[in-house]
Structures are given as structure tokens and as C-alpha cells.
Coordinates of C-alpha atoms in Angstrom, one line a residue:
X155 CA 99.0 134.1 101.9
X156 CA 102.3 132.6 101.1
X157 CA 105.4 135.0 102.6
X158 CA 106.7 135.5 98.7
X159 CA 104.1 137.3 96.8
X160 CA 106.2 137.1 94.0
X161 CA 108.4 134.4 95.3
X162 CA 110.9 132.2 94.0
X163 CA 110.7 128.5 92.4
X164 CA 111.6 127.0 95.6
X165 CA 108.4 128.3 96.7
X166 CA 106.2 126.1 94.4
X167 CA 104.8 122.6 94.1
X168 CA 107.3 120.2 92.1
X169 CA 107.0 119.6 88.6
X170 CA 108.4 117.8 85.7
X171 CA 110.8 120.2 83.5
X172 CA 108.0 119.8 80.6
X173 CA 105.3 121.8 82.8
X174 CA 106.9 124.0 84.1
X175 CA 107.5 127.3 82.9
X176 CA 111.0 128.7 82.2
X177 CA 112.2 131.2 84.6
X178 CA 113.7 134.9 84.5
X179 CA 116.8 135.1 86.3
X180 CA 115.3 136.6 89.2
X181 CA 113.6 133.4 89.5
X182 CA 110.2 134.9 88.2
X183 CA 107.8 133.4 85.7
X184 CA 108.4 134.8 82.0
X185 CA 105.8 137.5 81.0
X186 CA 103.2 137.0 78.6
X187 CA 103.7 138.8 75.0
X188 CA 101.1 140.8 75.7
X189 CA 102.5 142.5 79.3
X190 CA 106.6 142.4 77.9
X191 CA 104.9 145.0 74.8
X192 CA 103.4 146.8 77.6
X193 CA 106.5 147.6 79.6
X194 CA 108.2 148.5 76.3
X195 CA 105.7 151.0 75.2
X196 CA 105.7 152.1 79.2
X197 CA 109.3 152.3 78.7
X198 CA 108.9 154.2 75.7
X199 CA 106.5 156.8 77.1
X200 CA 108.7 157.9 80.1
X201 CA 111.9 158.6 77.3
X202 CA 109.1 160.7 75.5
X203 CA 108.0 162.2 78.9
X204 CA 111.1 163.5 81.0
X205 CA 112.6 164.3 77.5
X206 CA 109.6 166.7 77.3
X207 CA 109.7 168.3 80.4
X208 CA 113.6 168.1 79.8
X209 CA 112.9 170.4 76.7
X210 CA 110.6 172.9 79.1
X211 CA 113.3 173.1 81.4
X212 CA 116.0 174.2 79.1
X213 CA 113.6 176.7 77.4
X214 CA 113.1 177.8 81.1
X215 CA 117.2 178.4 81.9
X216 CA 117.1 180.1 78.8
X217 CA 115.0 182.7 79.5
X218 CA 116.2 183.2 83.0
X219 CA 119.9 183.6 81.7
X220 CA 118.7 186.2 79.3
X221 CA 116.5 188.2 81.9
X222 CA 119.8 188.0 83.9
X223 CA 121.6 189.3 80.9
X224 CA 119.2 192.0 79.8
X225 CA 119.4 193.7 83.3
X226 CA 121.2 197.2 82.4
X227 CA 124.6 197.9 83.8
X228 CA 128.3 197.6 82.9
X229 CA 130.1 194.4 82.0
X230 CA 131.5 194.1 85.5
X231 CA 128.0 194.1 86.9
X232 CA 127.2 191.0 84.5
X233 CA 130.3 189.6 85.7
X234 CA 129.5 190.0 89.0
X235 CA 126.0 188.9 88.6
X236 CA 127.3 185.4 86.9
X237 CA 130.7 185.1 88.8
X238 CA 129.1 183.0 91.9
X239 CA 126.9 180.9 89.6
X240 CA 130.1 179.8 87.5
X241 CA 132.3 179.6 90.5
X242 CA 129.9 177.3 92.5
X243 CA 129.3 175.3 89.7
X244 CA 132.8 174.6 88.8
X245 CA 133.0 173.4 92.4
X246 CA 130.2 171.2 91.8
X247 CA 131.4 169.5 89.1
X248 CA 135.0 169.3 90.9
X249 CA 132.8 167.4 93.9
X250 CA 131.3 165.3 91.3
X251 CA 134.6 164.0 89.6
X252 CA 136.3 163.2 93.2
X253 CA 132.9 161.6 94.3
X254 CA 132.5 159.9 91.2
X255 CA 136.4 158.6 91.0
X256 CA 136.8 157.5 95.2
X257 CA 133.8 155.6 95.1
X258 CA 134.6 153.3 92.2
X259 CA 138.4 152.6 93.5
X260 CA 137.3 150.2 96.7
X261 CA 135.5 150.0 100.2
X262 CA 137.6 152.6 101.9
X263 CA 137.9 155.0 99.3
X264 CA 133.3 154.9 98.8
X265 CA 133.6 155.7 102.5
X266 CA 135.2 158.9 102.0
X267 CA 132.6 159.4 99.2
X268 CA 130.0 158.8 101.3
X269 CA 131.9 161.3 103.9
X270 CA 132.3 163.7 101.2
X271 CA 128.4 163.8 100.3
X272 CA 127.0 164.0 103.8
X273 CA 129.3 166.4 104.8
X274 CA 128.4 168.9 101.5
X275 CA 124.8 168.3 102.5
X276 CA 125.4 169.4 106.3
X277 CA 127.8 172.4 104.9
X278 CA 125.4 173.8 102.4
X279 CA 122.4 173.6 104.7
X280 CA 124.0 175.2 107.8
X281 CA 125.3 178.1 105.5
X282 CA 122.5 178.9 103.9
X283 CA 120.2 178.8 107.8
X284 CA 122.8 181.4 108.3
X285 CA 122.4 183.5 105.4
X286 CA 118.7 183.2 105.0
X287 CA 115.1 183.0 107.4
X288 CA 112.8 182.1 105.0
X289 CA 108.8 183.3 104.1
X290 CA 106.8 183.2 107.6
X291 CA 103.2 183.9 105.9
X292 CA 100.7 181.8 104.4
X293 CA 102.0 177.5 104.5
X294 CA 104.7 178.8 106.9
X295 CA 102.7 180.5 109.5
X296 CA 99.6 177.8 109.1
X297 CA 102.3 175.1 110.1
X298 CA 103.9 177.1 113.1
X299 CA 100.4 177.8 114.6
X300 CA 99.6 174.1 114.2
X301 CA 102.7 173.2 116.3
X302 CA 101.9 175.6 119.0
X303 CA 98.9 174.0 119.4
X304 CA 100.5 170.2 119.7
X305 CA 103.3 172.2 122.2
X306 CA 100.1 173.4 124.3
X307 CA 98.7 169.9 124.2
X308 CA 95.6 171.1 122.6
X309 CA 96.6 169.9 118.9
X310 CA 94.3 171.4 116.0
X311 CA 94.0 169.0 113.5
X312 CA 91.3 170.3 111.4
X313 CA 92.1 171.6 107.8
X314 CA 96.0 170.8 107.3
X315 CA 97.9 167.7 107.5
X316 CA 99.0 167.4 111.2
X317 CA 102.4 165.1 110.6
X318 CA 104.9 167.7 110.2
X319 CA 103.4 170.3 112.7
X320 CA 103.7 166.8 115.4
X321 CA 107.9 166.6 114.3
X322 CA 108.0 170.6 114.8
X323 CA 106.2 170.6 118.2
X324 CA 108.7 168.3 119.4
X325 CA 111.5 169.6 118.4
X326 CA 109.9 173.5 119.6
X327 CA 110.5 171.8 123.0
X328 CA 114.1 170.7 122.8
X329 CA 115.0 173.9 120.8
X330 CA 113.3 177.5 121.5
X331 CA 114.3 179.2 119.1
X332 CA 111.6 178.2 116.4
X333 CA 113.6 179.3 113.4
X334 CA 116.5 177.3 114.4
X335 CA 114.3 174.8 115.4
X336 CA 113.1 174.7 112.0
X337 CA 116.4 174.6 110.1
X338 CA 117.4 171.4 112.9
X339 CA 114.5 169.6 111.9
X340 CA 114.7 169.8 108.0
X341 CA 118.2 169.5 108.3
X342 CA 117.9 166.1 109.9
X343 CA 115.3 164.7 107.6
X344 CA 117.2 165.7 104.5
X345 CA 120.3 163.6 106.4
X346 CA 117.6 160.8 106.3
X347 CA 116.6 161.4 102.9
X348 CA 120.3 161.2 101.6
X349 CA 120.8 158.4 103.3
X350 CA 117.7 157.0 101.5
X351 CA 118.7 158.2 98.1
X352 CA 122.2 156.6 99.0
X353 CA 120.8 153.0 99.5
X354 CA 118.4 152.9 96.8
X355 CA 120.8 154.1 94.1
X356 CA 123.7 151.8 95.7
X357 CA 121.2 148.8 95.4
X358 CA 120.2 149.2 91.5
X359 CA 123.5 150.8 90.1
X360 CA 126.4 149.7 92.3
X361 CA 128.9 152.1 94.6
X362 CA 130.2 155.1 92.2
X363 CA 126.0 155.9 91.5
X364 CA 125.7 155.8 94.8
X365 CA 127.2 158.2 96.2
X366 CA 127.3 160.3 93.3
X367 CA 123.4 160.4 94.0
X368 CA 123.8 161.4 97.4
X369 CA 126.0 164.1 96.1
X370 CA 123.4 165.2 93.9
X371 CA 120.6 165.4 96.5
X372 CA 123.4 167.8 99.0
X373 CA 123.7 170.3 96.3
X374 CA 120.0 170.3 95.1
X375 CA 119.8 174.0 95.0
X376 CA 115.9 174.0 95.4
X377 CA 115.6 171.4 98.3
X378 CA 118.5 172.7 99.9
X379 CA 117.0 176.7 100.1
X380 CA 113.9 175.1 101.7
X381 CA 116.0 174.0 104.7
X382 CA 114.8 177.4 106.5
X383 CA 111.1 176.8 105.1
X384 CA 108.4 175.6 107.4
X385 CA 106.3 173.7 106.0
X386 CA 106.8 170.1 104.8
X387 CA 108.6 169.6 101.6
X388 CA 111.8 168.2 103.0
X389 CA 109.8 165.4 105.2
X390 CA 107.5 164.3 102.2
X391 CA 110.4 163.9 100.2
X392 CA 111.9 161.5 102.4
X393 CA 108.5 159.5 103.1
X394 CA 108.2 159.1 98.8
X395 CA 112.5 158.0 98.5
X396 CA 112.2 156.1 101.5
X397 CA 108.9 154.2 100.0
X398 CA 110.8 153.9 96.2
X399 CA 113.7 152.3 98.3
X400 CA 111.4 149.6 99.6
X401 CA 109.5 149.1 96.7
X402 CA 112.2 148.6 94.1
X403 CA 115.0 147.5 96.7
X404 CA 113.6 145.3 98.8
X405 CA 112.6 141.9 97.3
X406 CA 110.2 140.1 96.2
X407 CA 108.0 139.4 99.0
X408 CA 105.0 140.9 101.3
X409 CA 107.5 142.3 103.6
X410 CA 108.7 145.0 101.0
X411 CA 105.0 145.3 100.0
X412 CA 103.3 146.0 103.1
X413 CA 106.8 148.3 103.9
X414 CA 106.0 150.5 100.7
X415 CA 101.9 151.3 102.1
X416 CA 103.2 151.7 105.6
X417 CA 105.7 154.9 104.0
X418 CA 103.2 156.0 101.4
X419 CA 100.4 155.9 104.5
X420 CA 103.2 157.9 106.4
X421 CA 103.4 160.1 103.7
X422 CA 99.4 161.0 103.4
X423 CA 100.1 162.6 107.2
X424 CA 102.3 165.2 105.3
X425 CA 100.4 165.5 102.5
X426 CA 96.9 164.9 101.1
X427 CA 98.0 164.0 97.4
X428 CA 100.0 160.9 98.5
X429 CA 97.0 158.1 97.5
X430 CA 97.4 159.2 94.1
X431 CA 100.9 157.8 94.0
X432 CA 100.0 154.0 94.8
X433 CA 99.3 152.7 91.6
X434 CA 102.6 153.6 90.6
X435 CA 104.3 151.7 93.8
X436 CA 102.3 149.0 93.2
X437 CA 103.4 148.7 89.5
X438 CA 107.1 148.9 90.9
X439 CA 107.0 146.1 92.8
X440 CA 105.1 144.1 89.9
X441 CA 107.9 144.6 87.5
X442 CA 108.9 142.8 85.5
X443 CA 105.9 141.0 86.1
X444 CA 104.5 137.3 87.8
X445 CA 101.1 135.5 87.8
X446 CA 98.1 137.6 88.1
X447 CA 97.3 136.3 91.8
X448 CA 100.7 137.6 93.0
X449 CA 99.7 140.5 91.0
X450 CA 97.0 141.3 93.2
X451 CA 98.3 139.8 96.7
X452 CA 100.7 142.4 96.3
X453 CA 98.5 145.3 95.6
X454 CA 96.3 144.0 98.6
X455 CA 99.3 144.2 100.7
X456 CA 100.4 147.3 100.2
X457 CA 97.0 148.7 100.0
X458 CA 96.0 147.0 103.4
X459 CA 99.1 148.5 105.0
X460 CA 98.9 151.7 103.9
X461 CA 94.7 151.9 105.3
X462 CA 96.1 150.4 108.6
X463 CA 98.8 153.3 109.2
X464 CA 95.6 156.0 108.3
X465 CA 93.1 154.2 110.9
X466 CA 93.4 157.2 113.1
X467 CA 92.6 159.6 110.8
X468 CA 89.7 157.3 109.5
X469 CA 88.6 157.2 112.9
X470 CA 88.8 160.8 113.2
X471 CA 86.8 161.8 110.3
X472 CA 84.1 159.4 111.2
X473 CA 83.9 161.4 114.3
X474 CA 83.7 164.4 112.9
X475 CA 82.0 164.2 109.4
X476 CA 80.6 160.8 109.6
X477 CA 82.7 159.4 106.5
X478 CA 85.6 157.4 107.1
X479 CA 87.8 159.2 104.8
X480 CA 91.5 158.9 105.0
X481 CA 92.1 162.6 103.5
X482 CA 94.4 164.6 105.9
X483 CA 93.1 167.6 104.0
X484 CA 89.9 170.1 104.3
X485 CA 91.0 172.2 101.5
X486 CA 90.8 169.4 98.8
X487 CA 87.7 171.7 97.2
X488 CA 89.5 175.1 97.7
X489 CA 92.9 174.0 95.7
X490 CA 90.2 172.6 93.0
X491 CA 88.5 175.8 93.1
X492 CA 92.2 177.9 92.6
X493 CA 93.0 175.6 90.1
X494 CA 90.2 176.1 87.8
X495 CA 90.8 179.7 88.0
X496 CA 91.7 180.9 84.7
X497 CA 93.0 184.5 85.2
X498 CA 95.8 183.2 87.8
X499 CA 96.3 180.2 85.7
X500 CA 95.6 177.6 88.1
X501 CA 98.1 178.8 90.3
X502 CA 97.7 180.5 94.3
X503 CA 95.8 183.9 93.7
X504 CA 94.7 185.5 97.0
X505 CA 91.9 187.3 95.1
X506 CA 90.2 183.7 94.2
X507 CA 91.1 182.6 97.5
X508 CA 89.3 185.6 99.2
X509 CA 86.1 185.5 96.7
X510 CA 85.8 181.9 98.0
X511 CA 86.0 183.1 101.6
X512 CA 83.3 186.2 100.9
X513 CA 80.9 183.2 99.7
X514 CA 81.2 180.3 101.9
X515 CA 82.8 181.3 105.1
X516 CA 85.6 181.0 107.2
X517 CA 84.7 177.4 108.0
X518 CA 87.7 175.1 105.6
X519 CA 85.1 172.1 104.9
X520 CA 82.5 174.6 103.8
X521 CA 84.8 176.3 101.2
X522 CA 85.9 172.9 100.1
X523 CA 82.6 171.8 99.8
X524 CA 81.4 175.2 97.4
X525 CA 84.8 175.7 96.0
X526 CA 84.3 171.7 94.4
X527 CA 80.8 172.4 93.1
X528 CA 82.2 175.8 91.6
X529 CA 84.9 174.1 89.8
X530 CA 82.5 171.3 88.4
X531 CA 80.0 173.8 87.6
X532 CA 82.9 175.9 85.4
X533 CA 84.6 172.7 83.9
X534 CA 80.9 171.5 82.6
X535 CA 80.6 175.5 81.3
X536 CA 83.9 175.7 79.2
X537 CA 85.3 172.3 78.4
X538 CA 87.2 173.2 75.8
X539 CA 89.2 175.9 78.0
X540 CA 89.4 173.8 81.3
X541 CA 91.2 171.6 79.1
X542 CA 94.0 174.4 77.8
X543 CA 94.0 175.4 81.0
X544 CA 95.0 172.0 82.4
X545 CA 97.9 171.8 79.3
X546 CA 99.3 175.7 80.7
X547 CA 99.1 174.5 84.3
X548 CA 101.8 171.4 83.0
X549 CA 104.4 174.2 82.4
X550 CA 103.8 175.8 85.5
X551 CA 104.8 172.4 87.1
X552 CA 107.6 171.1 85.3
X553 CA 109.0 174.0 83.3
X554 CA 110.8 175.5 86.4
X555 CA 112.2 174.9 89.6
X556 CA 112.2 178.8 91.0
X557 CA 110.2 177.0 94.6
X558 CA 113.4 177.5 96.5
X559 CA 114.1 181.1 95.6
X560 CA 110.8 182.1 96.5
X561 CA 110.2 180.2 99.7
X562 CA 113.6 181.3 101.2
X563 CA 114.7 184.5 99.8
X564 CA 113.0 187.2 101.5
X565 CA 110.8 189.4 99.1
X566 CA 112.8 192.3 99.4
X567 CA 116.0 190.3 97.9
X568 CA 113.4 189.0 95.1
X569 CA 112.8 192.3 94.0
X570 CA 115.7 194.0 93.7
X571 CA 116.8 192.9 90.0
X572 CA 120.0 191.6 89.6
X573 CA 120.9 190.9 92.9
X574 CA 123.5 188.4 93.5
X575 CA 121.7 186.1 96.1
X576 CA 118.3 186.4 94.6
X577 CA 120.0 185.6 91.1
X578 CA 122.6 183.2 92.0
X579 CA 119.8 180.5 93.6
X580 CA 117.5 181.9 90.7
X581 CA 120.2 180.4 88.2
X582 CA 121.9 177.2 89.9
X583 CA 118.2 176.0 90.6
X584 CA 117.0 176.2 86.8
X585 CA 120.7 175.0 86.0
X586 CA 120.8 171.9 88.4
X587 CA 117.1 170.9 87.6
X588 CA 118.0 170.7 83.5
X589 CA 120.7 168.9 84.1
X590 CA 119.0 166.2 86.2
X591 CA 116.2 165.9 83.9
X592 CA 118.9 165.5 81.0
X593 CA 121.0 163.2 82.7
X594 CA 117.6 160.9 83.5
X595 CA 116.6 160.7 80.2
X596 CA 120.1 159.7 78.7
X597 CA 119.8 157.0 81.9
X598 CA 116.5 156.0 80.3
X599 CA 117.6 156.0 76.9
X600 CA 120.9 153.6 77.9
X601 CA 118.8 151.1 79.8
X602 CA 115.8 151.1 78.1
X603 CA 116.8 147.2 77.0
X604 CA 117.0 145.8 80.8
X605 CA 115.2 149.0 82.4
X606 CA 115.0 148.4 86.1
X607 CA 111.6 149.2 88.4
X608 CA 112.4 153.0 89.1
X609 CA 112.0 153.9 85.6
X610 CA 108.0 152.7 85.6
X611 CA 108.4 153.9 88.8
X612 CA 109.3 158.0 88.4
X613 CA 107.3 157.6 85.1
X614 CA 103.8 156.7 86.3
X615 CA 104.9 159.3 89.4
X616 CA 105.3 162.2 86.9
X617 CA 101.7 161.1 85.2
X618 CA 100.0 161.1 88.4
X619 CA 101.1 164.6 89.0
X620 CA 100.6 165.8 85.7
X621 CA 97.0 164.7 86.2
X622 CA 95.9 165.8 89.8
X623 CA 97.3 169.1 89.3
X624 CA 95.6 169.5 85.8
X625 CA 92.9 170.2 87.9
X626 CA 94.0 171.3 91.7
X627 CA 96.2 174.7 92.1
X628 CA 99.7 173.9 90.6
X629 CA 102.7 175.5 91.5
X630 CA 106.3 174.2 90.8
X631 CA 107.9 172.9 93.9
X632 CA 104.7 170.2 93.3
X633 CA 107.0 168.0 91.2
X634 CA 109.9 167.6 93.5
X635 CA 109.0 164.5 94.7
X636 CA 109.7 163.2 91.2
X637 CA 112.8 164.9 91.0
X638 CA 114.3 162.8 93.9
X639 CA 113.1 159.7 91.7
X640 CA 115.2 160.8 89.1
X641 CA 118.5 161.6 90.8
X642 CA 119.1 158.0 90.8
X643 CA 118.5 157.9 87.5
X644 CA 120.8 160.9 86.6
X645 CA 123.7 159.7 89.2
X646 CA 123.2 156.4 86.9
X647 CA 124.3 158.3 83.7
X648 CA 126.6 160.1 85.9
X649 CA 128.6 157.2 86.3
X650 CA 128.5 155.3 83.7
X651 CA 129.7 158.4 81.5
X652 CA 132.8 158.3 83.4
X653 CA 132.9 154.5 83.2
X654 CA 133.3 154.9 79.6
X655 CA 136.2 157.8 80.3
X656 CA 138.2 155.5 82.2
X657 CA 138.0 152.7 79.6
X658 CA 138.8 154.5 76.9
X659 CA 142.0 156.3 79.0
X660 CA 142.9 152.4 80.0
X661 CA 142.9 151.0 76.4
X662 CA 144.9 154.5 75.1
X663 CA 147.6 153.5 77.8
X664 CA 147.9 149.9 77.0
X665 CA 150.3 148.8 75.5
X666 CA 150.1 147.7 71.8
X667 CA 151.3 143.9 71.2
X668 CA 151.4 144.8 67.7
X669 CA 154.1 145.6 65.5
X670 CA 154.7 146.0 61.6
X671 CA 156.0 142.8 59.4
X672 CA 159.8 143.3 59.1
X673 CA 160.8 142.1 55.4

């Protein structure tokens, strides 16, 4: 296999200029008619899609500003309910226009941009560890027990996947406090995943979207709250940036390729779901498109590195169930059994969960194996509403971004209406998610003549969730992964916003050359 899978001229036999086909810039064969029409109309979808879930989002805010509003009591105690929302938001958008100005204006200056972003993303995260301890039940607990097992050398790696519980053992045994432990461990990997977001917006879009990205990712409200959360949002997020880096940085090549399976196969040890988001790296390093056999060398590669980073689990499930399978999951048949459930709506109900239990068992592979013929035997019995209940779950999904709140914010804050902690995340989390999503589709809409590979990319992402969790349980901190797809995006429109503020301030200060005829 030649070294470039989608390599340059210089790579190919020589040829007379009359056979031989004009090249792209990038050095690239043209694309057929046929595959530039079906870029456009993917082009075209992704617009119509985030502007959707754009439109859910707002609808969303809305209704959680009015709740907010509705709550009874003076207007000071609306005041005070809305003060720390508007006040941290107007420091956001102060951070922003710094950010956004010292990293345009030269080297030194996108430093102190850079400076600026990590240090907001260390500042927010060590505040709220203070502030807040986070959920211990359900996820949470399931993880910890799984790392005491790895920290008693006797790891239990049936039923969850074992990655995260492995980076918790280890850092149990530097650190003994397990909540603080915890918070130092998704701390650092959101300092890697900044970093990540850093270098792939800095590749496509230059120094001011950049850092303006990492800005974004230190004050993601959500992602941010999940900081005292044990289980392993933070880390999967870094494994799916890290692999978009490679895939739409890196260039053309096998080296990028097999780089993208290697952190997508990384990724499946976090969480079973991450197979269904190869197609969509594969398609990113396609685009814009080559010959049909570099087309498929470079699925092979990636798909051959991603298998070879999973051969100890393949190895392990051949051991233990006699198929090779590279799930990192036993509880692929008891999510598709919560998320046919129509009275909870596809979502987590512990009354489904127990009536699975009552039927098949405490064993995990026995309720997956019942709670998958139950869901078959239910979509074959009502079509029709398997189907609307697939289109509800999408709102469930996308509509809000409330993960954070509930994960960190102990119950008794939750329930207390009105109350400033509870309502303040409640608010900048809804707030910050539109905003993204708005800012990514005007990205989309500006470059939708020379899009770049991230748009396919968070495009065929956002399908492939849409679809797995039209059937498995939903539950909306499943789409952050595409979030952090779209920050670049956003930081994108970001930027050049303020690019067109700056030219418009320098050609109002210039001075005019012309005057009026003097008769």
C-alpha cells in the first residue's frame, strides 16, 4: 500500500499533460459530477439539520426562562434568581472579545489567549469541585466499584466499559481521597481535550478561532459541571476531538488514517456506541474526494487500526462467550429494552429496568439477551408507534442540555425551585448550548461554498446518534460528543463576525482621498 492513501501527484507514474487529470489544489484528483452533487446536498442536509435542533434548543431556553419567571415571589427574588446568569454571562462575552482581539494581533499576544483559555478552564473547574460533589448512585457508583476492583488487582470487567474505571484506579492510588481524585482526573482530560479543540480549530480556521474555541470548551457550562461526575463523559469527549483532529487535520496519508481507528478504538473502551461513529471518520478523511481505491485503502486503514487496538477485548469475549465481539458493553439489550419503553419515553425508568431484572435475572448478558428479543418483539407489535416514539426520543436528545445540572447538583438543590445554583447552571447550560448550535449553523451557512471536512464530519456524527438512540435509551448528555464537533464551528463564526467589525471600523477611520470639484 503506497504511504499516501490519498497522496499527492508526485506520488504517481508520469504522464503527458493530455492524460492526466487536472488537480484540486490540495493536489487531489477533481471529483466526478456525480460525488461534488453529493457533498453539496450533504452540505445542504447538515444546514437543515443543526438549524433544527438549533430551533429545539431555543424553544427549550424558552421554556426554562419562563418556568424561572413563573416561580412566585417579589421582583427582587427574580432579580436575584437572574442576577448571576446575566452577570456571568456578561463576563463571558467580556472573555470572548479579549480572546477573540489578542489572538488575532500576533504570536505573543495568541499566547496570552491561549493563557487566558486554559487558565478559565482550570478556574471554572476547581471552583465548581469546591462548590459541588456530584450524584454517587447508579453510572457513578457502578464506575467507583469497578475501580476498586482494578486497585485490588482483581479487575471486573464484565458488563461496563473498563477504560475509565483503569485511569480512576490509578489515579485512587496517587490520590485517596476518591472525590478529589475524581475531580483531578476529569480535570486533566478536559486540559487534554482543550488542548485538542485548540489544535484542530487553529489548523482549519487560523489563530483568533483557535483560541476562541478553547475558550468556548472552558466555559461549557454542561461539560464543565461534570468535572465532579464519575463516570466517563469528559474522557470520551477527548477520545472523539482528539480522533476529529486527526482525521481532518492530519493529511492525506495512512498515517492520519490508521491515527483516527487507533482513537475511535480507544474510544470503544469508554463507551460501547463508538463503532457507530466510523463511517463518519472515514468520510472525513475522504473529503473532498480521490479515486475509489484510495477510497477504500483508507477505510481499510482506519478500520484495521481501530480492530487492532480492540484485540484484547476480542480476545476476551472469545473467552468468555465464544464470539469475538469487540462490544465493551453487556447491557447493549437492556438500553434497547429501556428505549422501547413507551411510558418513560425511551428514557432511564427504574421501573422498566426492575421488570427486566424480575424476568431474566441478575446476570447483565441474560437481561441483554431477553431485553433485545422484548424490544424486537414490541417494535414488530406497534410499528407505527415505535416509530413516534423514536421522533419524541430526538427531542429528548437534542432539545436540551440540562445533563450537567442533574449529574452535579445534588437532588436536594434540584428541588428546591428557584434556587440560585440549581437555576443559574439550569440557565447558562440551555443559554450556551443555543448559542453554539446558532453560531454553527451561521458557520455552515458562510462556508457552505468551500466547506471544510468537519462539516460532513459533525453532520454524519449528529445522524449516527439520532439513529442509535432512536432505538437504545436516550437521554441528553448523549449528544455532547457532537457538541464539541461544533465548537469549532461556532468559534469559526465567532471570529469571523468580528473580522468583519474590525474591517468595517478600519474603512470608517480611513481617511477619504476624495474631495468635491471646486468651480
Amino acid at each position: 500500500m503506497s504511504d499516501e492513501i490519498r497522496g499527492s501527484e508526485s506520488d504517481r507514474p508520469a504522464s503527458t499533460e493530455s492524460d492526466r487529470p487536472a488537480s484540486t489544489e490540495s493536489g487531489r484528483p477533481p471529483s466526478t459530477e456525480w460525488g461534488e452533487r453529493l457533498r453539496r446536498a450533504l452540505i445542504w442536509a447538515g444546514i437543515a439539520t443543526v438549524a433544527l435542533i438549533a430551533a429545539l434548543a431555543l424553544l427549550h431556553l424558552l421554556a426554562d426562562l419562563g418556568t424561572v419567571i413563573s416561580v412566585r415571589g417579589s421582583r427582587w427574588a427574580l432579580a436575584g434568581r437572574l442576577l448571576p446568569t446575566l452577570s456571568l454571562s456578561a463576563i463571558g462575552l467580556g472573555l470572548v472579545l479579549v480572546t477573540g482581539w489578542l489572538a488575532a494581533a500576533g504570536r505573543r499576544r495568541e499566547l496570552l489567549a491561549i493563557a487566558i483559555g486554559f487558565a478559565t478552564l482550570i478556574i471554572i473547574r476547581v471552583v465548581i469541585s469546591h462548590q459541588l460533589d456530584g450524584t454517587m448512585t447508579g453510572e457513578p457508583a457502578a464506575y467507583d466499584q469497578m475501580a476498586e476492583s482494578f486497585v485490588a488487582a482483581k479487575p471486573d470487567l464484565i458488563g461496563r466499559p473498563p477504560g475509565y474505571a483503569a485511569l480512576l484506579a490509578v489515579v485512587y492510588a496517587l490520590i485517596h481521597d476518591r472525590q478529589l481524585a475524581t475531580e483531578a482526573l476529569n480535570l486533566l482530560l478536559a486540559l487534554l481535550a482543550g488542548g485538542a479543540v485548540l489544535g484542530l480549530t487553529r489548523g482549519l480556521y487560523g489563530p483568533r478561532a483557535g483560541a476562541l474555541a478553547l475558550l468556548g470548551y472552558a466555559v461549557w457550562p454542561a461539560a464543565a459541571l461534570m468535572t465532579v461526575v464519575r463516570i466517563p463523559h469528559t474522557a470520551f469527549d477527548l477520545a472523539i476531538v482528539a480522533a476529529a483532529w486527526a482525521a481532518v487535520g492530519m493529511p492525506a496519508g495512512w498515517r492520519g488514517s490508521a491515527l483516527t481507528g487507533v482513537l475511535l478504538g480507544l474510544a470503544q473502551y469508554l463507551r460501547p456506541t463508538a463503532p457507530i461513529l466510523l463511517p463518519a471518520y472515514i468520510v472525513a478523511r475522504w473529503w473532498p474526494g480521490a479515486t475509489w481505491q484510495r477510497h477504500v485503502a483508507t477505510a481499510t486503514v482506519t478500520l484495521l487500526a481501530f480492530l487492532a487496538v480492540l484485540v484484547p477485548v476480542m480476545a476476551y469475549n472469545l473467552e468468555r462467550t465464544g464470539s469475538p465481539s469487540f462490544s465493551t458493553s453487556d447491557y447493549g439489550g437492556h438500553t434497547f429494552y429501556i428505549g422501547t419503553y413507551v411510558p418513560s419515553g425511551g428514557t432511564y425508568s427504574d421501573e422498566a429496568s426492575q421488570e427486566l431484572i424480575d424476568r431474566a435475572g441478575p446476570d447483565p448478558r441474560a437481561r441483554s439477551a431477553l431485553g433485545t428479543e422484548l424490544a424486537i418483539e414490541r417494535i414488530k407489535a406497534d410499528p407505527l408507534g415505535m416509530a413516534a416514539l423514536a421522533i419524541r426520543k430526538q427531542d429528548t436528545l437534542w432539545g436540551t442540555e440540562r445533563y450537567g445540572v442533574q449529574y452535579a447538583i445534588s437532588q436536594r438543590l434540584k428541588d428546591q425551585p428557584g434556587h440560585p445554583k440549581a437555576t443559574t447552571a439550569m440557565l447558562l447550560s440551555e443559554g450556551f448550548y443555543a448559542l453554539v448550535l446558532l453560531a454553527a449553523l451561521g458557520a455552515m451557512i458562510v462556508r457552505r461554498r468551500q466547506p471544510d471536512a468537519l462539516v460532513p464530519l459533525a453532520t454524519l456524527v449528529i445522524w449516527a446518534a439520532s439513529a442509535t438512540h432512536a432505538l437504545l435509551e436516550v437521554r441528553d448528555r448523549y449528544h455532547a460528543f457532537a457538541v464539541i464537533l461544533l465548537l469549532p464551528l461556532a468559534a469559526y463564526f465567532v471570529g469571523w463576525l468580528m473580522d468583519g467589525v474590525e474591517r468595517r471600523r478600519g474603512a470608517d477611520s480611513a481617511p477619504s482621498h476624495s474631495t468635491d470639484a471646486i468651480h
